[in-house]
Coordinates of C-alpha atoms and ligand atoms in Angstrom, one line a residue:
M1 CA -43.4 -31.9 12.6
K2 CA -41.5 -35.1 12.3
K3 CA -42.2 -35.2 8.6
L4 CA -40.9 -31.7 8.1
L5 CA -37.7 -32.5 9.9
Y6 CA -37.3 -35.6 7.8
I7 CA -37.8 -33.6 4.6
A8 CA -35.3 -31.0 5.8
L9 CA -32.8 -33.8 6.5
V10 CA -33.3 -35.3 3.0
I11 CA -32.8 -31.8 1.4
A12 CA -29.6 -31.3 3.4
V13 CA -28.2 -34.7 2.4
L14 CA -29.1 -34.0 -1.3
I15 CA -27.4 -30.6 -1.2
G16 CA -24.3 -32.1 0.4
A17 CA -24.2 -34.9 -2.2
G18 CA -24.6 -32.3 -5.0
A19 CA -21.7 -30.2 -3.7
A20 CA -19.6 -33.3 -3.3
L21 CA -20.4 -34.3 -6.9
V22 CA -19.4 -30.8 -8.2
L23 CA -16.2 -30.7 -6.2
N24 CA -15.1 -34.3 -6.9
T25 CA -15.9 -34.7 -10.6
E26 CA -13.7 -33.3 -13.4
A27 CA -16.7 -31.7 -15.1
G28 CA -17.7 -30.0 -11.8
Q29 CA -14.1 -28.8 -11.2
D30 CA -13.8 -27.5 -14.8
A31 CA -17.0 -25.5 -14.4
L32 CA -15.9 -24.0 -11.1
I33 CA -12.5 -22.9 -12.5
K34 CA -14.2 -21.4 -15.5
R35 CA -16.4 -19.3 -13.2
A36 CA -13.4 -18.3 -11.1
A37 CA -11.4 -17.3 -14.2
T38 CA -14.3 -15.2 -15.5
S39 CA -14.5 -13.5 -12.2
M40 CA -10.8 -12.8 -12.1
L41 CA -10.1 -11.8 -15.7
G42 CA -13.4 -10.4 -16.8
Q43 CA -13.8 -7.6 -14.3
T44 CA -12.8 -4.1 -15.1
P45 CA -11.4 -2.1 -12.2
E46 CA -14.1 -0.1 -10.4
T47 CA -14.0 3.6 -10.9
F48 CA -15.0 6.1 -8.3
D49 CA -15.7 9.8 -8.9
G50 CA -13.2 11.2 -6.5
L51 CA -9.9 10.4 -4.8
R52 CA -9.6 6.8 -3.7
V53 CA -6.8 5.8 -1.4
V54 CA -6.1 2.1 -0.9
V55 CA -3.6 0.7 1.6
C56 CA -1.7 -1.8 -0.4
G57 CA 0.9 -2.3 2.4
S58 CA 0.5 -1.4 6.1
A59 CA 3.7 -3.0 7.6
S60 CA 7.2 -2.0 8.3
P61 CA 10.1 -4.6 8.3
L62 CA 9.6 -5.1 12.0
G63 CA 7.0 -7.7 13.0
N64 CA 6.1 -10.8 11.0
D65 CA 2.5 -10.7 9.9
P66 CA 1.9 -12.5 6.6
N67 CA -1.3 -10.6 6.2
R68 CA 0.5 -7.3 6.0
A69 CA 2.5 -6.2 3.0
Q70 CA 5.3 -3.6 3.4
A71 CA 4.8 0.1 2.7
C72 CA 2.5 0.9 -0.2
I73 CA -0.4 3.4 -0.7
A74 CA -2.3 3.6 -3.9
V75 CA -4.0 6.8 -5.0
V76 CA -6.6 6.3 -7.7
T77 CA -8.9 8.7 -9.5
P78 CA -10.9 8.2 -12.7
E79 CA -8.0 9.8 -14.6
H80 CA -4.9 9.0 -12.4
F81 CA -3.2 6.2 -10.6
F82 CA -0.1 6.5 -8.5
L83 CA 1.6 4.1 -6.1
I84 CA 3.4 5.7 -3.2
D85 CA 6.2 3.1 -2.3
V86 CA 6.0 -0.5 -3.2
G87 CA 7.4 -2.7 -0.4
A88 CA 7.6 -6.5 -0.4
R89 CA 4.2 -8.3 -1.0
S90 CA 2.5 -5.1 -2.1
P91 CA 1.9 -6.5 -5.7
Q92 CA -0.4 -9.1 -4.1
R93 CA -2.5 -6.4 -2.5
I94 CA -2.5 -4.4 -5.8
A95 CA -3.9 -7.4 -7.6
Q96 CA -6.4 -8.2 -4.8
A97 CA -7.7 -4.6 -5.0
R98 CA -7.9 -4.8 -8.8
L99 CA -6.0 -1.6 -9.2
P100 CA -5.7 -0.4 -12.8
L101 CA -2.0 -1.2 -13.5
R102 CA -2.4 -0.6 -17.2
R103 CA -2.9 3.1 -16.6
L104 CA -0.3 3.5 -13.8
N105 CA 1.1 7.0 -14.0
G106 CA 4.1 6.3 -11.8
V107 CA 5.5 5.2 -8.6
L108 CA 6.4 7.9 -6.0
L109 CA 9.2 6.8 -3.7
T110 CA 9.6 8.4 -0.3
H111 CA 13.1 7.1 0.2
F112 CA 15.1 4.0 -0.7
H113 CA 14.9 1.7 2.3
S114 CA 14.2 -1.8 1.0
D115 CA 10.7 -2.0 2.5
H116 CA 9.7 0.8 0.2
I117 CA 11.3 -0.3 -3.1
A118 CA 11.5 -4.1 -3.1
A119 CA 8.5 -4.7 -5.4
L120 CA 9.5 -2.2 -8.1
P121 CA 10.4 -4.9 -10.6
D122 CA 7.1 -6.8 -10.1
V123 CA 5.1 -3.6 -10.4
N124 CA 7.1 -2.8 -13.6
L125 CA 6.6 -6.2 -15.1
T126 CA 2.9 -6.6 -14.2
S127 CA 2.0 -3.1 -15.6
W128 CA 4.0 -3.8 -18.7
V129 CA 2.3 -7.1 -19.4
Q130 CA -1.1 -5.5 -18.8
G131 CA -0.5 -3.0 -21.6
R132 CA 1.0 0.1 -20.0
S133 CA 1.7 2.6 -22.8
N134 CA 4.7 4.5 -21.4
R135 CA 7.8 3.5 -19.6
L136 CA 7.1 3.3 -15.9
A137 CA 8.1 6.6 -14.3
V138 CA 9.6 6.2 -10.8
Y139 CA 9.7 9.5 -9.0
G140 CA 11.9 10.1 -6.0
P141 CA 14.4 12.5 -4.4
P142 CA 18.1 12.3 -5.6
G143 CA 19.2 8.7 -5.5
V144 CA 16.3 7.4 -7.4
E145 CA 18.4 7.2 -10.5
S146 CA 20.8 4.6 -9.0
V147 CA 17.9 2.6 -7.6
V148 CA 16.2 2.4 -11.0
A149 CA 19.4 1.8 -12.9
G150 CA 20.2 -1.1 -10.6
F151 CA 16.8 -2.8 -11.0
N152 CA 16.8 -2.1 -14.7
A153 CA 20.2 -3.8 -15.0
A154 CA 19.3 -6.8 -12.8
Y155 CA 16.1 -7.4 -14.8
S156 CA 17.5 -6.8 -18.3
L157 CA 17.8 -10.5 -19.1
D158 CA 14.3 -11.1 -17.8
R159 CA 12.9 -8.4 -20.0
G160 CA 14.7 -9.9 -23.0
Y161 CA 13.3 -13.3 -22.3
R162 CA 9.8 -11.9 -22.1
T163 CA 10.0 -10.0 -25.4
A164 CA 11.7 -13.0 -27.2
H165 CA 8.9 -15.3 -25.9
H166 CA 5.8 -13.1 -26.5
G167 CA 7.0 -10.9 -29.3
P168 CA 7.9 -7.2 -29.5
E169 CA 4.4 -6.2 -30.7
L170 CA 3.0 -7.5 -27.4
L171 CA 5.8 -6.5 -25.1
A172 CA 7.6 -3.5 -26.7
P173 CA 11.2 -3.6 -25.4
E174 CA 11.3 0.2 -25.1
L175 CA 8.6 0.1 -22.5
G176 CA 10.4 -2.5 -20.3
P177 CA 13.0 -0.5 -18.4
M178 CA 11.8 2.0 -15.7
Q179 CA 12.4 5.7 -16.0
A180 CA 13.8 7.6 -13.0
Q181 CA 12.4 11.0 -12.4
S182 CA 14.4 12.9 -9.7
F183 CA 13.1 16.1 -8.0
S184 CA 14.2 18.4 -5.1
P185 CA 12.2 17.8 -1.9
G186 CA 9.7 20.6 -1.4
T187 CA 8.8 20.9 -5.1
I188 CA 5.7 19.9 -7.1
V189 CA 6.4 16.5 -8.6
W190 CA 3.5 16.0 -11.0
Q191 CA 0.6 18.2 -12.0
D192 CA -2.3 18.4 -14.5
D193 CA -5.6 20.3 -14.5
L194 CA -7.1 18.0 -11.9
L195 CA -4.4 16.6 -9.7
K196 CA -1.2 17.9 -8.1
V197 CA 1.5 15.9 -6.3
T198 CA 3.6 18.0 -3.9
S199 CA 6.7 16.6 -2.1
F200 CA 8.0 17.8 1.2
A201 CA 11.1 16.8 3.2
V202 CA 10.7 14.6 6.3
E203 CA 13.0 13.6 9.2
H204 CA 14.2 10.0 8.9
A205 CA 17.9 10.6 9.7
P206 CA 20.4 9.3 8.8
I207 CA 18.4 8.6 5.6
E208 CA 18.7 11.8 3.6
P209 CA 16.8 12.8 1.6
A210 CA 13.4 11.3 2.6
V211 CA 10.1 12.8 1.5
G212 CA 6.4 12.6 2.0
Y213 CA 3.7 13.5 -0.5
R214 CA 0.5 15.6 -0.6
I215 CA -2.0 14.9 -3.3
D216 CA -4.7 17.3 -4.1
Y217 CA -7.6 16.4 -6.5
R218 CA -10.8 18.3 -7.1
G219 CA -11.1 19.8 -3.6
R220 CA -9.8 16.7 -1.8
S221 CA -6.4 16.0 -0.3
V222 CA -4.4 13.1 1.1
V223 CA -1.0 13.3 2.7
V224 CA 1.3 10.3 3.0
S225 CA 4.2 10.5 5.4
G226 CA 6.7 7.9 4.3
D227 CA 9.1 7.1 7.1
T228 CA 9.5 10.0 9.5
N229 CA 9.5 11.4 13.0
A230 CA 6.6 13.8 13.7
S231 CA 8.1 16.5 11.6
D232 CA 7.2 20.2 11.3
S233 CA 7.5 20.2 7.5
L234 CA 4.9 17.4 7.3
F235 CA 2.3 19.1 9.4
T236 CA 2.8 22.3 7.5
A237 CA 2.2 20.4 4.2
A238 CA -0.7 18.6 5.8
K239 CA -2.6 21.8 6.6
D240 CA -6.4 21.1 6.4
A241 CA -5.8 17.8 4.6
D242 CA -8.8 15.4 4.4
L243 CA -6.7 12.4 5.2
L244 CA -3.2 11.8 6.7
L245 CA -1.6 8.4 6.4
H246 CA 1.3 8.5 8.9
D247 CA 4.1 6.1 9.7
A248 CA 3.7 5.1 13.4
L249 CA 5.8 3.4 16.1
S250 CA 4.2 1.9 19.2
R251 CA 6.5 1.8 22.3
T252 CA 3.7 -0.1 24.1
L253 CA 4.3 -2.9 21.6
L254 CA 8.0 -2.5 20.8
D255 CA 9.4 -2.2 24.3
P256 CA 8.3 -5.6 25.5
M257 CA 9.7 -7.1 22.2
I258 CA 13.1 -5.5 22.9
A259 CA 13.1 -6.7 26.5
T260 CA 12.2 -10.2 25.4
A261 CA 14.9 -10.3 22.7
K262 CA 17.5 -9.2 25.2
E263 CA 16.4 -11.8 27.8
L264 CA 16.6 -14.5 25.1
K265 CA 20.0 -13.2 24.1
V266 CA 18.9 -12.9 20.4
P267 CA 21.9 -11.4 18.6
V268 CA 21.7 -8.0 16.8
L269 CA 18.0 -7.6 16.9
P270 CA 17.6 -5.8 20.2
T271 CA 20.0 -3.0 19.1
I272 CA 18.2 -2.7 15.7
M273 CA 14.8 -2.4 17.4
R274 CA 16.2 0.2 19.8
D275 CA 17.8 2.1 16.9
V276 CA 14.5 2.5 15.0
I277 CA 12.8 4.4 17.8
D278 CA 14.3 7.7 16.9
Y279 CA 13.5 7.7 13.2
H280 CA 9.8 6.8 13.2
A281 CA 7.0 8.8 14.7
D282 CA 5.8 7.7 18.2
A283 CA 2.1 7.1 17.5
T284 CA 1.1 9.0 20.7
T285 CA 2.6 12.2 19.4
L286 CA 0.6 12.3 16.2
P287 CA -3.1 12.9 17.0
E288 CA -2.5 16.3 18.7
R289 CA -0.2 17.5 15.9
A290 CA -2.6 16.3 13.2
A291 CA -5.6 18.0 14.9
A292 CA -3.6 21.3 15.2
A293 CA -2.8 21.1 11.5
G294 CA -6.5 20.8 10.7
V295 CA -6.3 17.2 9.4
K296 CA -9.7 15.7 9.2
Q297 CA -8.7 12.1 9.6
L298 CA -5.5 10.5 10.9
A299 CA -4.8 6.9 9.8
L300 CA -1.7 5.0 10.8
Y301 CA 0.3 2.7 8.5
H302 CA 3.9 1.5 8.2
M303 CA 3.4 0.3 11.7
V304 CA 6.5 -0.4 13.8
P305 CA 6.2 -3.2 14.8
A306 CA 3.4 -4.4 12.6
P307 CA 0.8 -5.8 15.0
M308 CA 0.3 -9.5 14.3
N309 CA -3.1 -10.1 15.9
A310 CA -6.1 -8.3 17.5
I311 CA -4.4 -8.1 20.9
A312 CA -1.3 -6.5 19.4
E313 CA -3.6 -4.0 17.5
K314 CA -5.2 -3.1 20.8
M315 CA -1.8 -2.5 22.4
F316 CA -0.7 -0.4 19.4
V317 CA -3.6 2.1 19.8
R318 CA -3.4 2.2 23.6
G319 CA -3.7 5.8 24.7
L320 CA -4.8 7.1 21.3
P321 CA -8.1 8.8 20.6
E322 CA -10.8 6.4 19.3
D323 CA -11.1 8.1 16.0
V324 CA -7.5 7.3 14.9
I325 CA -7.6 4.5 12.4
L326 CA -5.1 1.7 12.5
T327 CA -5.1 0.6 8.9
K328 CA -5.0 -2.9 7.6
D329 CA -4.0 -4.0 4.1
L330 CA -6.8 -3.3 1.7
H331 CA -8.4 -0.5 3.8
V332 CA -10.0 1.8 1.3
F333 CA -10.7 5.5 1.8
D334 CA -13.0 7.2 -0.7
L335 CA -13.1 11.0 -0.9
P336 CA -15.8 12.1 -3.3
A337 CA -14.8 15.1 -5.4
N338 CA -15.7 18.5 -4.2
S339 CA -17.3 17.2 -1.0
S340 CA -16.3 16.8 2.7
D341 CA -17.4 13.1 2.9
L342 CA -15.0 10.4 3.8
I343 CA -16.2 6.9 3.1
I344 CA -14.2 4.1 4.7
H345 CA -14.3 0.5 3.5
E346 CA -12.8 -1.8 6.1
P347 CA -11.1 -4.8 4.5
Ligands
LIG401 ZN1 10.1 1.8 6.1
LIG402 ZN1 12.8 4.0 6.1

């Protein structure tokens, strides 16, 4: 027995010495970096035969969790790839999820609050340098033209530098600027034989217009709310949807923050936190409405405030049915084509 323990100890010491050798020698470090680069650059994005929905940003501007990007939902099929809103930090999640930026069909904006549009230039640049073959289409209700024109103007020098440096064959200048595509809320935004994107107006006053989207693909459907109160038009559009991703506000979590900010005499913030209450959906109002609309799965995102730890998450869902999902960044929902299955991959 003693001998066995001795042998195990010797093996452990040898393994430790071997690991130290790999980590602390140049040859060892070079080999590890080569492996990491192969893993990072050599993989092709996974394809899934159906509608895949990836949470690439679950946060709102309120709260301060570095593990949550601001609003972003990716919808991917073997033939399509759309991003619904691209808030700050979402490009990091898009990269982590290995989403196929080269074949990005477009960005669908729900409205033009900064936490929904801030990452447009990064998404435009990264998809351009990955070989996107058309100008990046940015869909949105009226107003999208000025957002896109502004970003295009701000980044015009940057695009020029990139083309000058890498050459117009690699980075075609005509593919650099984004293309605004405006539509009237309530209309079909995009359609082919397999997939349809429908917009609907939501209630986010005084922000007008603001929309949500329903995406239908081979018998499956997902609805993304954008920022809104629990609104009739959304639940009409969400009829019998397989998955509803809805903006959600938790008074359980927000009220103590407002009270504390007041006690500490923090300027401005208590009023801002009070003001947001009437233009986001109180989480407790959603499950019943979703069930009445025939929604199969309700998942909350764009959380106000974004819960920063497990205790805050528990507070956020207090009083909600257990089957309501509080999403995290990189939550993945797989909806196989022509099926009723929902496969959920927790991050
Ligand atoms: Zn927002
Ligand atoms: Zn908003």
